[in-house]
Each structure stands twice: as C-alpha cells, then as structure tokens.
Coordinates of C-alpha atoms in Angstrom, one line a residue:
X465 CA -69.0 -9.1 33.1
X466 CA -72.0 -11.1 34.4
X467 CA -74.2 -12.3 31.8
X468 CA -77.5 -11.3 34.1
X469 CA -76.8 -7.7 33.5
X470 CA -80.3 -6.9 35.6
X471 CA -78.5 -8.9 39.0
X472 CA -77.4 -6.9 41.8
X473 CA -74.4 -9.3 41.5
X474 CA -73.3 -8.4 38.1
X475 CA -69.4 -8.1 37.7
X476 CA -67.2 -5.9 36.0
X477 CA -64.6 -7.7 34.1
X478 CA -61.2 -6.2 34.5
X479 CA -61.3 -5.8 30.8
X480 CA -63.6 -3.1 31.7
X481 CA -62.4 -1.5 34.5
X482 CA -59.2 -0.8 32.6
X483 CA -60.6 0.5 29.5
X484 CA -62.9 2.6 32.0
X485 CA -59.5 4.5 32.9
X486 CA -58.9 5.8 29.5
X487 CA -61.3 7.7 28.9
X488 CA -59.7 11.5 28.8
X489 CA -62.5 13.1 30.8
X490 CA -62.3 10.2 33.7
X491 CA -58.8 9.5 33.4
X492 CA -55.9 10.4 36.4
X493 CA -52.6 11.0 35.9
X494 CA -50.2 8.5 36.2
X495 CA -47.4 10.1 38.1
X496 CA -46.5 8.1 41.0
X497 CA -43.1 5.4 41.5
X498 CA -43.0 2.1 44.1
X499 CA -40.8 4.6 46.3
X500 CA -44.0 7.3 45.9
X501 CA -46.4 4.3 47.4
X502 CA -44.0 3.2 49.7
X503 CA -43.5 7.2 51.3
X504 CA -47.2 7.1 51.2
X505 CA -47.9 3.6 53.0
X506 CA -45.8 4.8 55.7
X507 CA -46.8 8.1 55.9
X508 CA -50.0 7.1 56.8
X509 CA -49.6 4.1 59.0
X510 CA -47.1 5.6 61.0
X511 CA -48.9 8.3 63.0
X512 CA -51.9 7.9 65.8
X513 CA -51.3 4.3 66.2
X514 CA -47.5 4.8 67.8
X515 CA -47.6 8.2 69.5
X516 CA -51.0 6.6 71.1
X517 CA -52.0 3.2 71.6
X518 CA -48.6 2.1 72.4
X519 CA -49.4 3.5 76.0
X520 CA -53.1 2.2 75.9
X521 CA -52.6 -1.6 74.9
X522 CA -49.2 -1.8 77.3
X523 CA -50.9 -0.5 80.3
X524 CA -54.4 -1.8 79.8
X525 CA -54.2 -5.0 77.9
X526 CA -50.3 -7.0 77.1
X527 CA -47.8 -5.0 79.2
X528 CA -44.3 -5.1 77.3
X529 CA -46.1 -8.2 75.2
X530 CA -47.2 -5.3 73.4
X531 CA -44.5 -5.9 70.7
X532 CA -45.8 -9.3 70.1
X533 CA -49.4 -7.7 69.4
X534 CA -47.6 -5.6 67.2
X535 CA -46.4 -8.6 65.4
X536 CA -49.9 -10.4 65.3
X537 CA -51.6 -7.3 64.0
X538 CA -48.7 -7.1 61.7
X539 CA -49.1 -10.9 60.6
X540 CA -52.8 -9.6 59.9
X541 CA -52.1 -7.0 57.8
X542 CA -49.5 -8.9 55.9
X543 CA -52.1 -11.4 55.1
X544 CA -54.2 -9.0 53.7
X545 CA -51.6 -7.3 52.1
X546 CA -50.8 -10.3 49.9
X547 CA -54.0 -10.4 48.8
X548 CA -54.2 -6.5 48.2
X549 CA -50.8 -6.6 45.9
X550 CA -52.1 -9.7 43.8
X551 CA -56.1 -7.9 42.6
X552 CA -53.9 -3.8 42.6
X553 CA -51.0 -5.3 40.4
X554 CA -53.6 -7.4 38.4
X555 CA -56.6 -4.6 38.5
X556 CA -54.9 -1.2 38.3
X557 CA -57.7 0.9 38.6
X558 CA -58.6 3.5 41.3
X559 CA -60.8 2.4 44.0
X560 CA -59.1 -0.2 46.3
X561 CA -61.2 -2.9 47.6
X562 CA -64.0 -1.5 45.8
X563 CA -62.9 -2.0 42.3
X564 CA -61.4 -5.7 43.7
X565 CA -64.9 -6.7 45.0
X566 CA -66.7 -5.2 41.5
X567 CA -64.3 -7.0 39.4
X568 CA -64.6 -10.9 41.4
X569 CA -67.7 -10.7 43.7
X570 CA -70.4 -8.4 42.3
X571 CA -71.9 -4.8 42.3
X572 CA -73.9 -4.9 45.2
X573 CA -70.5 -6.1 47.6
X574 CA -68.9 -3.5 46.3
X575 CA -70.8 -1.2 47.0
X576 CA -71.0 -2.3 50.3
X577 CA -67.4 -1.8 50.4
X578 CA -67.0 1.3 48.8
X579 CA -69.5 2.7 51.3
X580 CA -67.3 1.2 53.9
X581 CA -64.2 2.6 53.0
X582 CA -66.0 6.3 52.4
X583 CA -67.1 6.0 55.9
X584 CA -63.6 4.7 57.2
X585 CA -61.1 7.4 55.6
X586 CA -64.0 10.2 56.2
X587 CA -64.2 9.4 60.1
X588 CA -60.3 9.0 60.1
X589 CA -59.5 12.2 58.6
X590 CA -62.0 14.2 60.6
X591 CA -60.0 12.2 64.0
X592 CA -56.7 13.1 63.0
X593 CA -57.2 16.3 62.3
X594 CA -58.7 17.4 65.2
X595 CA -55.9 14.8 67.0
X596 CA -53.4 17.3 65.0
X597 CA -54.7 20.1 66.3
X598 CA -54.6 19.7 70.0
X599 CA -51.1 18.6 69.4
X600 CA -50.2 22.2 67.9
X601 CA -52.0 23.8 70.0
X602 CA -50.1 22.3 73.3
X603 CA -46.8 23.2 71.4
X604 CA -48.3 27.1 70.9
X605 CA -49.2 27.1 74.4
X606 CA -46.0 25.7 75.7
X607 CA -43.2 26.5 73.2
X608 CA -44.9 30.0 71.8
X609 CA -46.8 31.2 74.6
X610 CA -49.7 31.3 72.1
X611 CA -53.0 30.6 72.8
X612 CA -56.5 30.4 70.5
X613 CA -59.6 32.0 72.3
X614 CA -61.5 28.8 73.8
X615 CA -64.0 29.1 71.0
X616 CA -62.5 28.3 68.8
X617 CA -60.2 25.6 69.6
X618 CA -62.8 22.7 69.6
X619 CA -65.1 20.5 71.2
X620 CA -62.4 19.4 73.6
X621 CA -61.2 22.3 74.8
X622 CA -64.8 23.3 75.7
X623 CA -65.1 25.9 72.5
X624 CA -67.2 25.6 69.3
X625 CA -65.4 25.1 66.8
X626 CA -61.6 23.9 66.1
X627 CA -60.0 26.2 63.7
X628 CA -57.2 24.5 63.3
X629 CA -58.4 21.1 62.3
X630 CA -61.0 22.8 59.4
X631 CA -58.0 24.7 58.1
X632 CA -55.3 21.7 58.0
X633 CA -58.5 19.8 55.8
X634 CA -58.8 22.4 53.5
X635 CA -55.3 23.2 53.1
X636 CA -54.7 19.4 52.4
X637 CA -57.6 19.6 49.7
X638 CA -56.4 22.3 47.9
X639 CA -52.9 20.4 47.6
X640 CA -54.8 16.9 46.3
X641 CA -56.3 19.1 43.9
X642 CA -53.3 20.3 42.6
X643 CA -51.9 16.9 42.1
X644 CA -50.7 13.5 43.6
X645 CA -47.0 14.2 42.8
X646 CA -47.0 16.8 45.2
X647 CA -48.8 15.5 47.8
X648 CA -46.1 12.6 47.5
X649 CA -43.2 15.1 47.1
X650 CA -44.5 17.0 50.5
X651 CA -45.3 13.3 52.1
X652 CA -42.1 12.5 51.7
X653 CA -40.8 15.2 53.7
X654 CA -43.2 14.9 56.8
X655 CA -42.1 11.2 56.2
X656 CA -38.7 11.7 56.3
X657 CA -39.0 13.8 60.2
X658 CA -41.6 11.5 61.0
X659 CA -39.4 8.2 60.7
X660 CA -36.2 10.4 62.1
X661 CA -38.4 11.2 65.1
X662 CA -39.2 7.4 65.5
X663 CA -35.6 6.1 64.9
X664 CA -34.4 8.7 67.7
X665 CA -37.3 7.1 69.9
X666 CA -35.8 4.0 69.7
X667 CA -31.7 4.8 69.3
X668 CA -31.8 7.5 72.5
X669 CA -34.0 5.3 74.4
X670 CA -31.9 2.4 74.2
X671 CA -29.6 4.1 76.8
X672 CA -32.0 4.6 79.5
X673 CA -33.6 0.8 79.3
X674 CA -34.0 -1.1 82.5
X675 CA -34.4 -4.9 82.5
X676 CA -36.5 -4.5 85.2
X677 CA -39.2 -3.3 83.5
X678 CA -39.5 -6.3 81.5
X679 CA -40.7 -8.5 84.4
X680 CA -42.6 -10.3 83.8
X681 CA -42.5 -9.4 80.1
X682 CA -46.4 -11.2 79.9
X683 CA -48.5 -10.3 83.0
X684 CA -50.3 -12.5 84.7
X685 CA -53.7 -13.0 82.9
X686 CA -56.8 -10.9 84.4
X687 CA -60.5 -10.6 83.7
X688 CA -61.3 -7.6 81.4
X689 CA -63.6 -6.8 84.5
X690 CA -67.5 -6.3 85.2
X691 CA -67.6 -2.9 83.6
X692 CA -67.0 -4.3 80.1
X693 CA -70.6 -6.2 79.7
X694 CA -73.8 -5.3 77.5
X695 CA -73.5 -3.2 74.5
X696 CA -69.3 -2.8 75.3
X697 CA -68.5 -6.6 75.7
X698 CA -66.4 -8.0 72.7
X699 CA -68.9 -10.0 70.9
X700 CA -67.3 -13.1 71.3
X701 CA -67.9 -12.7 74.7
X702 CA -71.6 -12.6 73.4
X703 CA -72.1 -15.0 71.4
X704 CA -70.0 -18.0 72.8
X705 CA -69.3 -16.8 76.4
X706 CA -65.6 -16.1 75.9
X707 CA -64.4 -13.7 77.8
X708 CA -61.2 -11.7 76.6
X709 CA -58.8 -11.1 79.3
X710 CA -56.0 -8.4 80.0
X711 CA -52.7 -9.4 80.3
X712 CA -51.7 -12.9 79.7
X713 CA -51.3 -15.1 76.5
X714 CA -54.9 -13.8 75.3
X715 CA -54.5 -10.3 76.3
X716 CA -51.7 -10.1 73.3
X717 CA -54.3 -10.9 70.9
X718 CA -56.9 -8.7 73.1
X719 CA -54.4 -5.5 72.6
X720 CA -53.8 -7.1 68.8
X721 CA -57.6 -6.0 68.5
X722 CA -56.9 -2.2 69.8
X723 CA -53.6 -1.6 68.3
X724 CA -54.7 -3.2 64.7
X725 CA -55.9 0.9 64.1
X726 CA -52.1 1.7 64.0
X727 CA -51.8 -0.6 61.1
X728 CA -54.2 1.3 59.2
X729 CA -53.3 3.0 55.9
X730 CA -51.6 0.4 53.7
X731 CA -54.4 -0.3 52.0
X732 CA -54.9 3.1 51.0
X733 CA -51.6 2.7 48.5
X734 CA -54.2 0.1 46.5
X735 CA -56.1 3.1 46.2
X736 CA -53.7 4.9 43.6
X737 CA -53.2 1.9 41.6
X738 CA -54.3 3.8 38.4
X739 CA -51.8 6.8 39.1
X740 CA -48.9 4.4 39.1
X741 CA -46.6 4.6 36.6
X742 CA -45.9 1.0 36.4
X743 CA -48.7 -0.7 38.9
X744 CA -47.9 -4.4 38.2
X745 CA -44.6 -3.9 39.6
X746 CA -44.8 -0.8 41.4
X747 CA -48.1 -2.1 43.6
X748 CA -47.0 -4.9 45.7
X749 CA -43.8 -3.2 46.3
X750 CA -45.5 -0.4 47.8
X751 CA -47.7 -2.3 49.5
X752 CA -45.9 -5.1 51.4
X753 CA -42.9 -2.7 51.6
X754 CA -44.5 0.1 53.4
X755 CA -46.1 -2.9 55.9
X756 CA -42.7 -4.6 56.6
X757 CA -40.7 -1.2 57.1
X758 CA -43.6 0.1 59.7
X759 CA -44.1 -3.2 61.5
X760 CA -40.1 -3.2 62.3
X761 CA -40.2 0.3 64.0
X762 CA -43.2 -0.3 65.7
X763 CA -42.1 -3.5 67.7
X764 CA -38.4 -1.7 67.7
X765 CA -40.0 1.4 69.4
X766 CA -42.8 -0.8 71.5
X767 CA -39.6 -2.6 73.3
X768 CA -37.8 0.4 73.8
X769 CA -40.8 2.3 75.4
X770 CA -41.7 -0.6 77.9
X771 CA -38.0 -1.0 78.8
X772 CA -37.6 2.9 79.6
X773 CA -40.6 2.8 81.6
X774 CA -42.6 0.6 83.8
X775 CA -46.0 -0.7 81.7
X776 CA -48.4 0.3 84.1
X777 CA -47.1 3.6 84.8
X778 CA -47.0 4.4 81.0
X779 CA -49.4 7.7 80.1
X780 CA -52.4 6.8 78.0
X781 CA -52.0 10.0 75.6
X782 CA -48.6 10.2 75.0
X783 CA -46.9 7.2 76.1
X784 CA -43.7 8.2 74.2
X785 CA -43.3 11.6 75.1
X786 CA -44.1 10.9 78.5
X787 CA -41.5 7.9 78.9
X788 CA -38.7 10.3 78.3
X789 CA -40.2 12.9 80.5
X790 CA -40.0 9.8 83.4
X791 CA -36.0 9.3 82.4
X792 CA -35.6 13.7 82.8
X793 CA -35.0 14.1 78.6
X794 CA -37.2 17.0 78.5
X795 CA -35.6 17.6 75.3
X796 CA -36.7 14.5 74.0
X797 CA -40.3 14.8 74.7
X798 CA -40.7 17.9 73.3
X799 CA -38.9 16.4 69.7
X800 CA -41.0 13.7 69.9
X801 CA -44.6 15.7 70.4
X802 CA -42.9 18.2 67.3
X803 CA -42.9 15.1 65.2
X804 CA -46.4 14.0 66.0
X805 CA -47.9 16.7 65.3
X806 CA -45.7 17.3 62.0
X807 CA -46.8 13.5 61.3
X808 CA -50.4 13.7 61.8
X809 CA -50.3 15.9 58.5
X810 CA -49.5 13.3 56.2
X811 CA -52.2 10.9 57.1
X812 CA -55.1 13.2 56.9
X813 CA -53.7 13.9 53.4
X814 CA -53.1 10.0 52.8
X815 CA -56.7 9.5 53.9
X816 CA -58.4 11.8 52.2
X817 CA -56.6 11.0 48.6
X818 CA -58.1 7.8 49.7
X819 CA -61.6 8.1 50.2
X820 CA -62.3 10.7 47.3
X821 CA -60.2 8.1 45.2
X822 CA -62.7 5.0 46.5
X823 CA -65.5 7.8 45.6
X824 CA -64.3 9.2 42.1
X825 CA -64.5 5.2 41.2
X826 CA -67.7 4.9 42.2
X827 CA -68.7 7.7 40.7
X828 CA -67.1 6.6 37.5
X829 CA -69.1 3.3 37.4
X830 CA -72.5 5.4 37.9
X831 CA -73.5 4.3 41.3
X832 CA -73.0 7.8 42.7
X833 CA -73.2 11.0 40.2
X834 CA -71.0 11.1 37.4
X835 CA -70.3 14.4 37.6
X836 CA -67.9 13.3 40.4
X837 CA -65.9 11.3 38.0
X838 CA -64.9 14.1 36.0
X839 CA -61.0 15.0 36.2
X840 CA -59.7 18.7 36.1
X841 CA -58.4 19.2 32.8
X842 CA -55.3 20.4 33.6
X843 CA -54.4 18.4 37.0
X844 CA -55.7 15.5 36.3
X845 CA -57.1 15.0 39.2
X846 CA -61.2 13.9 40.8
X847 CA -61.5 17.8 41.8
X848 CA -65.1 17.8 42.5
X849 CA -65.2 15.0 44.5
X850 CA -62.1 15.8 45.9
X851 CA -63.3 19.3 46.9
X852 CA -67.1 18.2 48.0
X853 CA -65.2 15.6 50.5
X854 CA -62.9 17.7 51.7
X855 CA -65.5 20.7 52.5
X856 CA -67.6 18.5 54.0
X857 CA -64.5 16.8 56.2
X858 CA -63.7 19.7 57.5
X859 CA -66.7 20.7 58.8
X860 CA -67.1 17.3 60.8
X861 CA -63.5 18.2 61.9
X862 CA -64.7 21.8 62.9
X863 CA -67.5 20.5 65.1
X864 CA -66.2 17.0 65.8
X865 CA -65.0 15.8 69.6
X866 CA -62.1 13.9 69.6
X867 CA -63.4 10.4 70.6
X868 CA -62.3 6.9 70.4
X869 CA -63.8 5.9 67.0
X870 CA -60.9 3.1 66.5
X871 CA -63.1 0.5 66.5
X872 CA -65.3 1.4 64.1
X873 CA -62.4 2.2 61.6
X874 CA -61.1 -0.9 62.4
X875 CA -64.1 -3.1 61.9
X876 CA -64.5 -1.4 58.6
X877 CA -60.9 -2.0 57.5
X878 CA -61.3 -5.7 58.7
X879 CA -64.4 -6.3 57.2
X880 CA -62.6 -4.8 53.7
X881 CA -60.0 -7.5 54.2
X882 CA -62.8 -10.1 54.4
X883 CA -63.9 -9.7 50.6
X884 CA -60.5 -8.5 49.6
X885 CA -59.2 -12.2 50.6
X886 CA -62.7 -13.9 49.6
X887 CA -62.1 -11.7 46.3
X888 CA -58.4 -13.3 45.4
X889 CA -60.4 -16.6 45.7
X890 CA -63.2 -16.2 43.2
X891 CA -61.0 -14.6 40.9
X892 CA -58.6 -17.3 40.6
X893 CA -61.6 -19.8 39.7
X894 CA -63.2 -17.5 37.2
X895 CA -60.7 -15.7 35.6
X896 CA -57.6 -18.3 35.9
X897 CA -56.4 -16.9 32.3
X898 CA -55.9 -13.4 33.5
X899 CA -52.0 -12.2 33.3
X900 CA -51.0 -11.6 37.7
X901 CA -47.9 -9.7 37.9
X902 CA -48.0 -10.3 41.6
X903 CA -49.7 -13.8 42.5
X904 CA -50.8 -14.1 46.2
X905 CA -48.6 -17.4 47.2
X906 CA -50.1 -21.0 48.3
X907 CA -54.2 -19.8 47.2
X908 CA -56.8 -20.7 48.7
X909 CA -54.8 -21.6 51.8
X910 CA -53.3 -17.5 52.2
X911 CA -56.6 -16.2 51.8
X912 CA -58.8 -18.4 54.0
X913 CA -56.3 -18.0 57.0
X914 CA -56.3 -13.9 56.1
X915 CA -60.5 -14.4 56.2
X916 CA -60.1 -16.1 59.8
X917 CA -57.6 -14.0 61.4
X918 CA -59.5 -11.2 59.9
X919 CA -62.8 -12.3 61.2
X920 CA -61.1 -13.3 64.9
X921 CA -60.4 -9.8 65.4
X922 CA -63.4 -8.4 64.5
X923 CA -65.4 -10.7 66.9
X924 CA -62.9 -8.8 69.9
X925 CA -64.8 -5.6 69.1
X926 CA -67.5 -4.8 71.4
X927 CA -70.8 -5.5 70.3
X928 CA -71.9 -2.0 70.0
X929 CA -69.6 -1.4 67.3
X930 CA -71.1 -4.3 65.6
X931 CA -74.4 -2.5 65.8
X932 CA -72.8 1.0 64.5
X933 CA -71.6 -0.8 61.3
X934 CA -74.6 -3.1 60.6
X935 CA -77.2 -0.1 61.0
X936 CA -74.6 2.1 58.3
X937 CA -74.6 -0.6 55.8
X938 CA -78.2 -0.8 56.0
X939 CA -78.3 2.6 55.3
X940 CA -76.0 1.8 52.4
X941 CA -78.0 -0.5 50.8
X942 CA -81.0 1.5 51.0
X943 CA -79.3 3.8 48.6
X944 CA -77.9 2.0 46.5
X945 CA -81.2 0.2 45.8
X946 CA -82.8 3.9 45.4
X947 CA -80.2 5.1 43.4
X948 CA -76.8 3.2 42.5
X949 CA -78.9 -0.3 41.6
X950 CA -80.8 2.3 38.5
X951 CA -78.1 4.8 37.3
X952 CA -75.4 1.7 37.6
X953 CA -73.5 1.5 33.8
X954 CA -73.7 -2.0 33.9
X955 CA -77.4 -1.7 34.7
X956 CA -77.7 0.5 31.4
X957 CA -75.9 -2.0 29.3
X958 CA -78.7 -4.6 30.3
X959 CA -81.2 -2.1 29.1
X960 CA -79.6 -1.7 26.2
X961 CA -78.0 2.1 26.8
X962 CA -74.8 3.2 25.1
X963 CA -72.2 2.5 27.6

C-alpha cells in the first residue's frame, strides 16, 4: 500500500484487497463458472441497445453503416475488455473498476469511480425497468385486453406512479438476496429466449432482404443541423469547432457514440470477480467472451434489419418489431416485442448485482458504512446494501419518466475505461512481480489506444452531459472528503488503528 498512509492517493495493495475477502463476516460466496459470467455478460448487454438504438443510429446518424458502428463501439469495448480481464483475473475482488483503480491509482480515483459506477447501474436499472414495463403493459393491452388504471402505469402514460417497474426491482432484489447462483440459473433462461428471439431476428429476416435497401450502404454525409448547438452540441464541436455530421464516413463514428449504450454491461461480469470459483481463468473468459458473442449478433441482426427495411423509414422505438410489421410478419413482431420485454428482466438484475456489488466494496474498505459490508450469514450475500439499493431503485423507477439518459451512462462507463486502461499501466510499472493469469497483450500500446478511443467518444457527447457528470463528481468528492477520506481503513492504519 502507499507508504503516505494520510494521502488521498494511498493504494491498496492487492495483497490486501484479497485478504480483505476472507474475512467470514465480509466474505461472498464463490459460486459462479466462466459459463455463469458469460450468461451474465450477455444477459445484460443484449437488451435496450438492439430492440432500440438500432432504429435510432440507422435512421438518424449511419443508415445501414450502422453495423460498422457496431463494430467500432465493439473495437471499444474490446479494448477495454482486455484491460478489464488482465486487473479481474489478477485482482479478484468485488468491485470492478473500483477495486482496479484502489489497487494501481489511489483512493481518491476510486472513489471517483466507485461513485461513478453507483450512479451508472442505479440510473440504468431505474431506465430499464420502467423501459420493461411499458413493454408489458403494450402486450397486456394488445394480447390480454388488460389494462392498469392510468395512475398507476407511470410518468409516461400520464399516471403517478408505475407499478410495474417498482415491483420487477423489488422482485429482482429479493432474488440477489437469495443468492447469485440463482440469479445466474434464472439469467440463463431469460438468456437463452433472449438470444433465440435475436437468432430468429436474423434467420427469418434473411428471407425478406432487399438489396435495395442497401444503397447507398453509407449516405451521403450531412450537417447534424442548427438545432444541435449550445448546451446539446457534442463538445468537440465546442472546443475545436468540429462539427459531427450524420451520415457519411463520420456519422459511423457519430452513431458509434449513441449506440456505445448497447455495449454496456460487460463490465459488470468484473464485478463478481470474488464470487468466481476460479477468477484467473474464469474472468477473461467471461469477459471477452460475452463481448465477442454479442458483437456478432448485433452487426448480424443490424444488416438484416436495414436490408428488410429502408433506413429512413425504420421506427425509432421499435425498429425490429416494426421491420417485420413493414414485410406483413405480424407474428414476428409480436415474438420479437415478447422477447424484449422477457429480456429487459435480466439486465435490471445484471445491474443491480452490479452496483450493490461496486457498493458492498466500498463499504468494505470504510469509505461508505461498514455496516453495508456485512454478508447474510446464510446466503452469503451484501443483503443490506443489496436491499437499501434496491428499495431506493425502485422508487426512482416508480416515479421516474422514461428519458434518454444514454449519454450520461455512457460517459460514465467511458470515463471507467479511462482509469481502467490508465490502471493496467501503472500497475505493470509498480507491481511488475505480481503473478497475471490474464496479461493485457502489447502494454502500454493496448491501453493508450483504449484511453484514446475511449476519450474520442466521450468528446461526441453533448456538452451538457459533460456538465451533468462534472457537477456529480463534485458532489462526490465533497463526501468523500466529509466522510470516506476520515472513516477510510487505510486512513486508520496511518493513525495507528487496528485494521
């Protein structure tokens, strides 16, 4: 660890951090295969990103190029992920990039992080659930003839409160409670429709394909347009005058930006490191597998989509649905809302296990309550926290309009892939003697390119996103200062406490 004990930059060594995961009152079950974090990679990328923004980025911003800013965001991710599998199969320990950061850069950027990633899988949860919702309640109306009195079916279908969503984020805590085997062993049945609902997108659509719809398979380039100036212009648009267009060579990295949000969720697997039966080899597999098997249906299904039906006719909501509604495969459509909805389960679960495993970590460090870190005796698993953040998600569900807060996920996941990356560098310089199971290939070069690309798509968010997220982690460091910086374990060691 650090020698200056009283620095807001102290370091954890990983020494620590794994002995910190044996203690019986703050240790989690270890329960969970390379299959286990592969169903759960994939059961929580594949969901919003390719029932949704498939529609969005082809109509708005790369046409059928959309596959190839599937295969950018992908590159991205993969990037990242190589850096993710070399600190989760070297640093087993709950937490994510929170524990990478506390182990190579120091406690005050992980903290950052950690508040990051509490705020990313909170606000993603709350989305997808009420996303979920309106999905069941369409099938109700339509399939069931059922419908919920207005107030109580949300925000967006002008009620008060949505029902559905707080129940689907309690039900989902009670099972996380119970235990992470059987969230995996009920996420790998949702997976299992979930990726039959995707392969049918792509096999039956493959019959009703036109080459026409191909041409031209890049647009022509346009101007974004004067509405997207001020507080919504992409910031590199403020600060060096670029201006990101639609369409055209650029608008694949432009809709690279948007649909980066589908890709979300593999680095949640790095979150259950410690409940991993064998995490040095079980990790990267998990991680990079989960990455390459959703990257292949999404530019599979992307092609397919944009073949059946002409980019700039495709629906905004429900691009898939509504393609084989154009080609008269009623049937179809309604399979393919079914699975959506049945989808949408597993990554609010996914999510949640990941945030109130990124807070039972910090927890367990002392920078929030320790009281948080305390496993159920019989499940093994954070309860409290697990319970406190899943209350407390499902109220913001409850009351919460469905809105587009994609880019301020994504600039939060991005900005987690920064220090991740930065992380696998420092690590390698200070602690070249530690044993790597997994070592992230041709360092520093993999790293600084996953820092760039990382940093280029961040700058394609609009400003005011940039705003959102600076005036959070100011609010962040203000607490930690008031209370994580005091009640920190490595802050008691400097003064001498029993640790």
């Amino acid at each position: 660890m650090s020698k200056d004990l009283n620095s807001p930059f102290r370091t954890k060594t990983v020494e620590q951090s794994i002995r910190d995961t044996e203690e019986p009152e703050h240790a989690l079950r270890k329960s969970l295969s390379a299959w286990d974090l592969t169903v759960f990679g994939v059961g929580v990328i594949i969901g919003t990103g390719i029932f949704v923004l498939t529609g969005i980025a082809a109509r708005n911003n790369a046409g059928p190029a959309t596959a190839l800013a599937f295969v950018v965001a992908g590159i991205v991710c993969a990037l990242a992920a190589l850096c993710y599998a070399e600190f989760a199969s070297t640093v087993p320990v709950a937490g994510s990039a929170y524990t990478f950061s506390y182990a190579s850069i120091g406690e005050l950027p992980a903290w950052i992080i950690g508040w990051d990633l509490v705020l990313e899988f909170a606000l993603g949860t709350a989305v997808v659930a009420v996303g979920w919702s309106g999905y069941v309640r369409h099938l109700m109306d339509t399939n069931l003839g059922w419908t919920l009195p207005t107030s109580l079916a949300g925000p967006d279908a002008g009620g008060h409160f949505d029902l559905l969503a707080f129940l689907l984020v309690l039900a989902l805590t009670v099972i996380l409670v119970v235990g992470t085997k059987l969230s995996a062993r009920i996420t790998a049945v949702v997976v299992a429709i979930k990726v039959t609902v995707v392969l049918l997108v792509i096999i039956a659509g493959l019959f009703f394909i036109k080459a026409d719809n191909y041409s031209p398979f890049i647009p022509p380039a346009q101007p974004q347009g004067e509405g997207v100036s001020g507080w919504h212009a992409p910031l590199v648009q403020v600060l060096f005058g670029y201006e990101p267009t639609n369409f055209g060579v650029m608008g694949i990295f432009t809709a690279a930006s948007l649909i980066f949000f589908a890709f979300i969720g593999f680095d949640v697997v790095a979150t259950a490191a410690e409940e991993t039966k064998n995490p040095q080899r079980d990790m990267p597999r998990g991680i990079l597998g989960s990455l390459l098997i959703c990257t292949v249906l999404y530019v599979a299904v992307t092609l397919v989509v944009t073949g059946m039906q002409k980019y700039s006719e495709m629906s905004p909501t429900a691009p898939l649905a509504e393609a084989f509604k154009s080609v008269n495969q009623p049937f179809f459509s309604g399979a393919i809302s079914l699975g959506a909805a049945v989808g949408l389960i597993t990554v609010c679960m996914i999510l949640l296990l990941g945030q109130t495993r990124v807070f039972f970590a910090m927890s367990r460090d002392g920078l929030l309550p320790r009281v948080f870190s305390v496993t159920h005796p019989k499940y093994r698993t954070p309860y409290r926290a697990t319970m406190l953040l899943g209350g407390i998600i499902a109220i913001v569900a409850g009351f919460t309009s469905l809105k587009t807060l994609a880019e301020l996920v994504n600039i939060g996941t991005l900005f987690a892939f920064v220090v991740v990356a930065l992380g696998v560098i420092i690590l390698r310089k200070t602690r070249p003697d530690l044993h790597r199971s997994f070592r992230t290939p041709w360092v520093p070069f993999v790293p600084i390119v996953s820092i760039a690309a990382s940093f280029w798509l961040m700058l394609n968010l609009p400003t005011e996103t940039w705003a959102r997220f600076g005036a959070w982690m100011i609010i962040g460091i203000g607490v930690y200062f008031a209370y994580g910086y005091r009640n920190s374990r490595l802050h008691k060691v400097g003064q001498n406490a029993e640790f």
